[in-house]
Short mmCIF file of C-alpha atoms in Angstrom, two decimals:
data_model
loop_
_atom_site.label_atom_id
_atom_site.label_comp_id
_atom_site.label_asym_id
_atom_site.label_seq_id
_atom_site.Cartn_x
_atom_site.Cartn_y
_atom_site.Cartn_z
CA MET A 7 31.69 30.32 1.65
CA ALA A 8 32.02 32.37 4.89
CA THR A 9 32.18 30.48 8.41
CA PRO A 10 32.19 32.05 11.75
CA ILE A 11 35.22 32.13 13.94
CA HIS A 12 34.69 32.75 17.64
CA LEU A 13 37.39 34.82 19.34
CA ILE A 14 38.20 34.76 23.14
CA CYS A 15 40.27 37.49 24.18
CA TYR A 16 42.74 37.94 27.19
CA GLY A 17 44.74 40.81 28.37
CA ILE A 18 45.59 43.74 25.99
CA THR A 19 43.70 42.02 23.29
CA ARG A 20 40.42 42.39 25.25
CA ASP A 21 40.93 46.02 25.44
CA ILE A 22 41.92 46.42 21.80
CA LEU A 23 38.73 44.15 20.50
CA GLY A 24 36.74 46.01 22.94
CA GLY A 25 35.64 43.03 24.93
CA PRO A 26 36.23 39.37 26.11
CA THR A 27 34.55 37.75 22.75
CA ARG A 28 34.25 38.60 19.26
CA THR A 29 32.92 36.71 15.96
CA LEU A 30 34.64 37.06 12.73
CA SER A 31 33.13 35.72 9.50
CA VAL A 32 35.99 34.44 7.42
CA GLU A 33 36.20 32.55 4.16
CA ASP A 34 36.23 28.72 4.73
CA PRO A 35 38.65 27.07 4.75
CA ALA A 36 40.40 29.78 7.04
CA THR A 37 43.68 29.53 8.54
CA VAL A 38 45.19 31.09 11.73
CA GLY A 39 47.15 33.36 9.54
CA GLN A 40 44.28 34.70 7.55
CA VAL A 41 42.64 35.40 10.85
CA ARG A 42 45.65 37.25 12.07
CA SER A 43 45.75 39.22 8.87
CA LEU A 44 42.07 40.14 9.18
CA LEU A 45 42.38 41.19 12.95
CA THR A 46 45.44 43.36 12.32
CA THR A 47 43.41 45.10 9.34
CA LEU A 48 40.57 45.72 11.49
CA TYR A 49 42.52 46.53 14.72
CA PRO A 50 46.02 47.71 13.79
CA GLN A 51 47.27 47.96 17.25
CA LEU A 52 47.30 44.05 17.29
CA GLY A 53 50.23 44.23 14.82
CA ASP A 54 52.42 45.91 17.39
CA LEU A 55 51.99 42.81 19.50
CA THR A 56 55.04 40.85 18.30
CA SER A 57 54.41 37.86 20.34
CA LEU A 58 50.69 37.47 19.98
CA ARG A 59 49.73 33.93 19.99
CA PHE A 60 46.67 31.77 19.02
CA ALA A 61 45.40 28.55 20.67
CA PHE A 62 42.95 26.03 19.54
CA ASN A 63 41.56 23.30 21.82
CA GLU A 64 44.14 24.39 24.49
CA THR A 65 47.06 23.98 22.09
CA TYR A 66 49.08 26.75 20.63
CA VAL A 67 48.72 26.94 16.83
CA SER A 68 50.72 28.35 14.14
CA ASP A 69 49.50 30.53 11.22
CA GLY A 70 49.26 27.49 8.81
CA PHE A 71 46.74 25.76 10.97
CA GLU A 72 43.51 25.31 9.32
CA LEU A 73 40.24 26.23 11.44
CA PRO A 74 37.15 24.30 11.37
CA SER A 75 33.92 26.10 10.89
CA GLY A 76 32.70 27.58 14.09
CA ALA A 77 36.00 27.32 15.76
CA GLU A 78 36.95 28.89 18.95
CA LEU A 79 39.97 30.52 18.71
CA VAL A 80 41.85 32.12 21.73
CA LEU A 81 44.14 35.34 21.43
CA ILE A 82 46.85 35.02 23.88
CA PRO A 83 48.84 38.50 24.07
CA PRO A 84 52.57 38.79 25.54
CA VAL A 85 52.60 38.63 29.23
CA SER A 86 55.11 39.89 31.66
CA GLY A 87 55.92 39.37 35.33
CA GLY A 88 58.20 38.51 37.99
#
């Protein structure tokens, strides 16, 4: 069964995905790793972001984290600054 995952994009991920938000339909139950894999297939430039992180409920989550249906997942790209 497919479930929607809502993506919130910051920084370069916003440019790559073409906007601040996107919704993906993924098989339930979905893990962050499955979402990452689908995203890099749809948007190959994301694969170049070696330190791309994901957050759920204001907490960083690993690829094995299982997302509930309708989850809001935040894409956090690498940052630099001084």
